[in-house]
Amino acid sequence: MDKVIGIDLGTTNSCLAIFEGGVAQVIPNPEGSRTTPSMVAFTPDGQRLVGSIAKRQAVANPTSTVFATKRMIGRKLKSSEVQRMQMTAPYKIAAADNGDACVVVHGRRYTPQEIGAFVLRQLRESAQEYLDQSVKDAVITVPAYFDDAQRQATRDAGRLAGLNVLRIINEPTAAALAYGIGADAAGTIAVYDLGGGTFDISILEYSQGVFQVKATHGDTFLGGEDIDVRLMDVLIEGFLAETGIDLHSDPVALQRLKDAAERAKVELSTVEETEISLPFLTADASGPRHLRRRLTRDELESICQDLIEATLAHCQDAMQAAGLQPQQITDVLLVGGMTKMPMVQREVARLFQRQPNRSVNPDEAVAVGAAIQGGILAGDVGQVLLLDVVPLSLGLETSGGLMTKLIPRNATVPCSLTEIFTTSEDYQPLVNLHILQGERPLAADNTSLARFELVGIPPALRGVPKIEVTFNIDANGILSVTARDLGTRREQQVRVRATSGLTESAIERMLAEAEQYQDSDRINVELADMRRRIQGLIYTTERSLAESANYLTETELSQIRADLENARRSIDSADLYRIQQVLKELEKSAFRITEVMYKDFA
Ligand code: AMP
């Protein structure tokens, strides 16, 4: 079987791993980083940038740099989560034709699936480069709390990236695999996963290599970014009080504040105090205004205390759902970048009455587990069977607008359940099936997954026809529903995907576009990178030229000036070869100046 890559498609960062030579290892991206920002930027001249290159230019291009779209995947624009996101995101969020949330950049709409696919394609390319072979098969992880629409949308993102998604697994389950738990003993673990945008707590039982998720709880809208936003608000308020300037309407200042807030938060995991310094943040009639503020770890902890407490409340709910006391948990695993925060480690230890296990890098655990699952599917790892559960109940709308649950929350997948329904009116020729997911008793309060009709029911008094409805959930947690009239044997089946997500034809179109633009996308990324390097080199060469002009000969001076001029003229060229040559020439000039500067010390 071909190589199977494991991908943690994260809200903030994504990570890629592969099972090779008996171990799972993280594949770094071409820049050498082990995680890649889940960010996509669109430049005014039509280039698309992905990953760190997108993050690096985010300050200068805030409205066209898209991040955290995982929070929107498979969700409607009018959902409360997306509405909340709309209030803080610097980019525009709108509705797709089917009401799903999408982003709008330079007048073009992009679904969260497409944005996810841009990131996945980049990871796939990293894997291909690293393994020096074509890669198609993948295991992708999702938060345990994702509903059916969100899982399907994630799988569609994989397809758009040209991947054959063999399996979608829950992030905490993947983490348990990464921690190597369960090979020969039995026990119960809690996986506490606090990342940039989502929080999950899962309680897993294991015995002789079999994992079973007993309960999953969480919040797809709670993570490190909420702490960053809180911290930004504190900085904005302080700045307003000091200068009378409200920074809310300044996108560039907001992006800089966001970066600085995140940096300070990360620093405070290792030091007790840090300084936030943003020179030239804005300007008013009196001239440029700078922001400078000291922040202590204690202050940060009080700013985000209720957010961490909210995660602990979810932990308690999950333990209750699993019918367990903290003492019955044999191991607590930490996953997600935010678990490096000392307060998180402290509070988790307090709640579970034990020190959490931190033997695997929390940024990488999920991807490593996905790679192990890939190894299992490829037949490279034996003896581990993975069982997940349904995160939210699944059922049908029945008379009176109620939801009748067929598969309860936390049922183990894969599973199948059949129930017999009947008509509610005399001579009813068809039944309407409305498939729902959620925990609320009224149909209208739950997520509508799909509607379909079973037609051709022979005339009969109400209550006589017998309609057999089967809900089947595969190992990916993806639902298909079959309805069969037992009298006529007429059958109707849907793979649930009707009210959300991309249509089959939209996926086909996007795949064709991706294929068509693959080469130009790659060239555009290379061009963008090359231009940035040239810009930097022009700047440093000009500076060192000013300082060392006296030590250079006339010929050298005119050669360097000509190279500089050529670089300035060529920077906007779309000819990759030309721009590469220009960079090479300019590098030679820069080296010449450096040689002269240091010749006395040789
Ligand atoms: P993830 O989604 O797992 O990649 O986690 C990303 C989140 O973790 C972001 O909000 C980061 O700011 C945060 N993070 C990463 N490293 C640290 C650290 N050392 N201390 C605190 N937060 C961190």
Short mmCIF file of C-alpha atoms in Angstrom, two decimals, residues 10-278:
data_model
loop_
_atom_site.label_atom_id
_atom_site.label_comp_id
_atom_site.label_asym_id
_atom_site.label_seq_id
_atom_site.Cartn_x
_atom_site.Cartn_y
_atom_site.Cartn_z
CA GLY A 10 -5.64 22.81 13.14
CA THR A 11 -7.47 26.09 13.65
CA THR A 12 -4.23 28.00 14.14
CA ASN A 13 -1.52 25.58 13.03
CA SER A 14 -1.44 22.36 11.09
CA CYS A 15 1.00 19.51 11.44
CA LEU A 16 1.99 16.63 9.20
CA ALA A 17 3.44 13.24 10.15
CA ILE A 18 4.18 9.86 8.62
CA PHE A 19 4.67 6.38 10.00
CA GLU A 20 8.00 5.14 8.69
CA GLY A 21 10.54 2.60 9.83
CA GLY A 22 8.40 1.60 12.77
CA VAL A 23 7.91 5.11 14.20
CA ALA A 24 5.71 8.09 13.49
CA GLN A 25 7.64 11.23 12.71
CA VAL A 26 6.73 14.81 12.00
CA ILE A 27 7.57 16.07 8.52
CA PRO A 28 8.86 19.65 8.65
CA ASN A 29 7.71 22.14 6.03
CA PRO A 30 10.23 23.45 3.47
CA GLU A 31 11.14 26.25 5.89
CA GLY A 32 12.09 23.68 8.52
CA SER A 33 9.13 24.34 10.87
CA ARG A 34 7.35 21.38 12.34
CA THR A 35 3.98 23.13 12.26
CA THR A 36 2.52 25.33 9.52
CA PRO A 37 0.15 28.24 10.22
CA SER A 38 -3.34 27.44 8.87
CA MET A 39 -3.37 30.79 7.07
CA VAL A 40 -4.01 31.79 3.48
CA ALA A 41 -3.42 35.27 2.09
CA PHE A 42 -4.38 36.86 -1.18
CA THR A 43 -2.18 39.68 -2.38
CA PRO A 44 -3.50 42.62 -4.42
CA ASP A 45 -1.71 41.30 -7.51
CA GLY A 46 -3.61 38.02 -7.34
CA GLN A 47 -1.12 35.74 -5.65
CA ARG A 48 -2.14 33.19 -3.06
CA LEU A 49 0.20 32.63 -0.13
CA VAL A 50 -0.11 29.77 2.34
CA GLY A 51 1.40 29.05 5.75
CA SER A 52 4.25 31.05 7.29
CA ILE A 53 4.63 33.20 4.19
CA ALA A 54 0.97 34.24 4.65
CA LYS A 55 1.47 34.85 8.37
CA ARG A 56 4.54 37.01 7.79
CA GLN A 57 2.65 39.48 5.62
CA ALA A 58 -0.56 39.47 7.67
CA VAL A 59 0.24 42.78 9.37
CA ALA A 60 0.47 44.59 6.07
CA ASN A 61 -2.48 42.80 4.47
CA PRO A 62 -5.02 42.22 7.26
CA THR A 63 -8.26 42.20 5.27
CA SER A 64 -7.01 39.62 2.77
CA THR A 65 -5.27 37.26 5.17
CA VAL A 66 -7.62 34.52 6.19
CA PHE A 67 -7.14 32.44 9.36
CA ALA A 68 -9.12 30.31 11.83
CA THR A 69 -11.61 29.22 9.12
CA LYS A 70 -11.83 25.81 10.81
CA ARG A 71 -14.24 27.53 13.18
CA MET A 72 -16.59 28.15 10.23
CA ILE A 73 -16.27 24.86 8.39
CA GLY A 74 -19.65 23.18 7.87
CA ARG A 75 -21.46 26.05 9.61
CA LYS A 76 -24.11 28.48 8.44
CA LEU A 77 -23.45 32.22 8.35
CA LYS A 78 -26.33 32.81 10.71
CA SER A 79 -25.01 30.34 13.30
CA SER A 80 -24.12 32.10 16.52
CA GLU A 81 -20.50 30.95 16.27
CA VAL A 82 -19.95 32.53 12.86
CA GLN A 83 -21.76 35.67 13.94
CA ARG A 84 -19.37 35.92 16.86
CA MET A 85 -16.42 35.41 14.58
CA GLN A 86 -17.66 38.14 12.25
CA MET A 87 -17.28 40.65 15.04
CA THR A 88 -13.52 40.16 15.41
CA ALA A 89 -12.19 38.81 12.09
CA PRO A 90 -10.43 41.50 10.03
CA TYR A 91 -11.48 39.75 6.81
CA LYS A 92 -15.01 39.67 5.39
CA ILE A 93 -17.33 36.77 6.14
CA ALA A 94 -20.49 36.26 4.06
CA ALA A 95 -23.01 33.58 3.09
CA ALA A 96 -22.52 31.09 0.25
CA ASP A 97 -25.57 30.29 -1.90
CA ASN A 98 -26.65 27.54 0.52
CA GLY A 99 -26.26 29.82 3.55
CA ASP A 100 -22.93 28.30 4.64
CA ALA A 101 -20.35 30.74 5.94
CA CYS A 102 -17.61 31.68 3.50
CA VAL A 103 -14.96 34.38 3.29
CA VAL A 104 -14.79 37.12 0.68
CA VAL A 105 -11.45 38.40 -0.53
CA HIS A 106 -11.03 40.80 -3.45
CA GLY A 107 -14.67 40.20 -4.35
CA ARG A 108 -14.27 36.40 -4.66
CA ARG A 109 -15.95 34.00 -2.25
CA TYR A 110 -13.95 31.13 -0.76
CA THR A 111 -15.56 28.37 1.27
CA PRO A 112 -13.75 27.23 4.44
CA GLN A 113 -13.28 23.91 2.59
CA GLU A 114 -11.28 25.69 -0.12
CA ILE A 115 -9.17 27.55 2.42
CA GLY A 116 -8.55 24.26 4.26
CA ALA A 117 -7.64 22.66 0.93
CA PHE A 118 -4.99 25.33 0.23
CA VAL A 119 -3.33 24.44 3.55
CA LEU A 120 -3.72 20.69 2.97
CA ARG A 121 -2.24 20.96 -0.51
CA GLN A 122 0.80 22.72 0.90
CA LEU A 123 1.22 19.94 3.49
CA ARG A 124 0.80 17.31 0.80
CA GLU A 125 3.55 18.99 -1.24
CA SER A 126 5.85 19.02 1.81
CA ALA A 127 5.23 15.29 2.24
CA GLN A 128 5.94 14.61 -1.43
CA GLU A 129 9.15 16.56 -1.31
CA TYR A 130 10.24 14.86 1.91
CA LEU A 131 9.40 11.34 0.74
CA ASP A 132 10.36 12.04 -2.88
CA GLN A 133 7.25 10.28 -4.10
CA SER A 134 3.66 11.11 -4.86
CA VAL A 135 1.34 11.06 -1.84
CA LYS A 136 -2.43 10.72 -2.01
CA ASP A 137 -3.68 8.78 0.99
CA ALA A 138 -4.27 10.63 4.24
CA VAL A 139 -5.81 10.44 7.67
CA ILE A 140 -7.15 13.81 8.82
CA THR A 141 -8.20 14.65 12.34
CA VAL A 142 -11.15 16.73 13.55
CA PRO A 143 -12.22 17.92 17.01
CA ALA A 144 -14.23 15.22 18.73
CA TYR A 145 -17.14 17.63 18.95
CA PHE A 146 -17.49 18.14 15.18
CA ASP A 147 -20.93 17.26 13.88
CA ASP A 148 -21.63 15.40 10.66
CA ALA A 149 -21.64 18.52 8.45
CA GLN A 150 -18.26 19.61 9.81
CA ARG A 151 -16.72 16.16 9.28
CA GLN A 152 -18.02 15.97 5.73
CA ALA A 153 -16.74 19.45 4.99
CA THR A 154 -13.29 18.47 6.30
CA ARG A 155 -13.29 15.42 4.06
CA ASP A 156 -14.28 17.63 1.11
CA ALA A 157 -11.34 19.93 1.91
CA GLY A 158 -9.08 16.89 1.65
CA ARG A 159 -10.58 15.92 -1.69
CA LEU A 160 -10.09 19.46 -3.00
CA ALA A 161 -6.42 19.17 -2.07
CA GLY A 162 -6.17 16.02 -4.19
CA LEU A 163 -6.06 13.74 -1.16
CA ASN A 164 -7.78 10.44 -0.74
CA VAL A 165 -9.02 10.79 2.83
CA LEU A 166 -8.93 7.24 4.15
CA ARG A 167 -10.16 8.12 7.59
CA ILE A 168 -11.32 11.07 9.67
CA ILE A 169 -10.47 10.51 13.33
CA ASN A 170 -11.09 12.48 16.48
CA GLU A 171 -8.16 14.56 17.63
CA PRO A 172 -8.12 13.22 21.22
CA THR A 173 -8.22 9.66 19.97
CA ALA A 174 -5.23 10.39 17.74
CA ALA A 175 -3.44 11.93 20.71
CA ALA A 176 -3.99 8.80 22.78
CA LEU A 177 -2.36 6.78 20.02
CA ALA A 178 0.58 9.17 19.94
CA TYR A 179 1.13 8.84 23.67
CA GLY A 180 1.45 5.12 23.01
CA ILE A 181 -1.13 4.41 25.61
CA GLY A 182 -2.89 1.08 25.77
CA ALA A 183 -0.46 -1.36 24.18
CA ASP A 184 -0.83 -4.00 26.85
CA ALA A 185 -2.53 -2.58 29.94
CA ALA A 186 -6.00 -1.30 30.65
CA GLY A 187 -7.08 2.06 32.01
CA THR A 188 -9.01 5.28 31.53
CA ILE A 189 -7.46 8.47 30.20
CA ALA A 190 -8.59 12.05 29.86
CA VAL A 191 -7.30 13.98 26.85
CA TYR A 192 -7.37 17.72 27.50
CA ASP A 193 -6.89 19.53 24.19
CA LEU A 194 -6.71 23.32 24.21
CA GLY A 195 -5.54 24.75 20.91
CA GLY A 196 -5.83 28.10 19.17
CA GLY A 197 -9.53 27.88 18.44
CA THR A 198 -11.12 24.80 19.95
CA PHE A 199 -11.29 22.98 23.22
CA ASP A 200 -12.01 19.28 23.61
CA ILE A 201 -12.01 16.97 26.55
CA SER A 202 -12.38 13.28 25.89
CA ILE A 203 -12.47 10.37 28.26
CA LEU A 204 -11.11 7.20 26.66
CA GLU A 205 -11.05 3.68 27.99
CA TYR A 206 -8.45 1.25 26.72
CA SER A 207 -7.82 -2.39 27.15
CA GLN A 208 -5.42 -4.66 25.22
CA GLY A 209 -4.90 -2.07 22.51
CA VAL A 210 -8.57 -1.24 22.06
CA PHE A 211 -9.49 2.41 22.57
CA GLN A 212 -13.04 3.43 23.21
CA VAL A 213 -14.10 7.04 23.64
CA LYS A 214 -16.52 7.07 26.55
CA ALA A 215 -17.42 10.75 26.41
CA THR A 216 -16.44 13.87 24.52
CA HIS A 217 -17.31 17.43 25.43
CA GLY A 218 -15.93 20.76 24.40
CA ASP A 219 -16.44 24.03 22.65
CA THR A 220 -15.49 24.70 19.04
CA PHE A 221 -15.18 28.37 20.00
CA LEU A 222 -12.84 28.37 22.92
CA GLY A 223 -9.08 28.55 22.57
CA GLY A 224 -5.88 30.54 22.69
CA GLU A 225 -7.24 33.12 20.28
CA ASP A 226 -9.90 34.09 22.82
CA ILE A 227 -7.11 34.83 25.27
CA ASP A 228 -5.30 36.86 22.58
CA VAL A 229 -8.50 38.85 21.96
CA ARG A 230 -8.96 39.49 25.71
CA LEU A 231 -5.40 40.71 25.93
CA MET A 232 -5.87 42.89 22.85
CA ASP A 233 -8.93 44.47 24.48
CA VAL A 234 -6.88 45.31 27.58
CA LEU A 235 -4.21 46.91 25.39
CA ILE A 236 -6.78 48.83 23.34
CA GLU A 237 -8.53 50.15 26.46
CA GLY A 238 -5.22 51.21 28.01
CA PHE A 239 -4.21 52.98 24.81
CA LEU A 240 -7.58 54.74 24.59
CA ALA A 241 -7.29 55.95 28.17
CA GLU A 242 -3.75 57.19 27.56
CA THR A 243 -4.11 58.80 24.13
CA GLY A 244 -7.85 59.14 23.43
CA ILE A 245 -7.33 57.06 20.27
CA ASP A 246 -9.61 54.09 19.62
CA LEU A 247 -7.70 51.46 17.66
CA HIS A 248 -10.75 49.33 16.83
CA SER A 249 -11.14 50.90 13.40
CA ASP A 250 -7.50 50.52 12.36
CA PRO A 251 -6.98 47.06 10.78
CA VAL A 252 -3.20 47.31 10.59
CA ALA A 253 -2.92 48.33 14.25
CA LEU A 254 -5.31 45.51 15.21
CA GLN A 255 -3.18 42.91 13.44
CA ARG A 256 -0.04 44.19 15.14
CA LEU A 257 -1.81 44.13 18.50
CA LYS A 258 -2.97 40.56 17.87
CA ASP A 259 0.55 39.40 17.09
CA ALA A 260 1.96 41.21 20.10
CA ALA A 261 -0.74 39.82 22.41
CA GLU A 262 -0.04 36.26 21.27
CA ARG A 263 3.70 36.74 21.59
CA ALA A 264 3.34 38.08 25.13
CA LYS A 265 1.06 35.19 26.09
CA VAL A 266 3.57 32.62 24.79
CA GLU A 267 6.50 34.39 26.49
CA LEU A 268 4.66 34.41 29.81
CA SER A 269 4.69 30.61 29.76
CA THR A 270 8.41 30.73 30.48
CA VAL A 271 9.02 34.15 32.12
CA GLU A 272 7.13 35.95 34.88
CA GLU A 273 7.05 39.34 33.17
CA THR A 274 7.31 40.69 29.64
CA GLU A 275 7.12 43.98 27.80
CA ILE A 276 4.76 44.69 24.92
CA SER A 277 6.27 47.34 22.71
CA LEU A 278 4.62 48.55 19.50
#
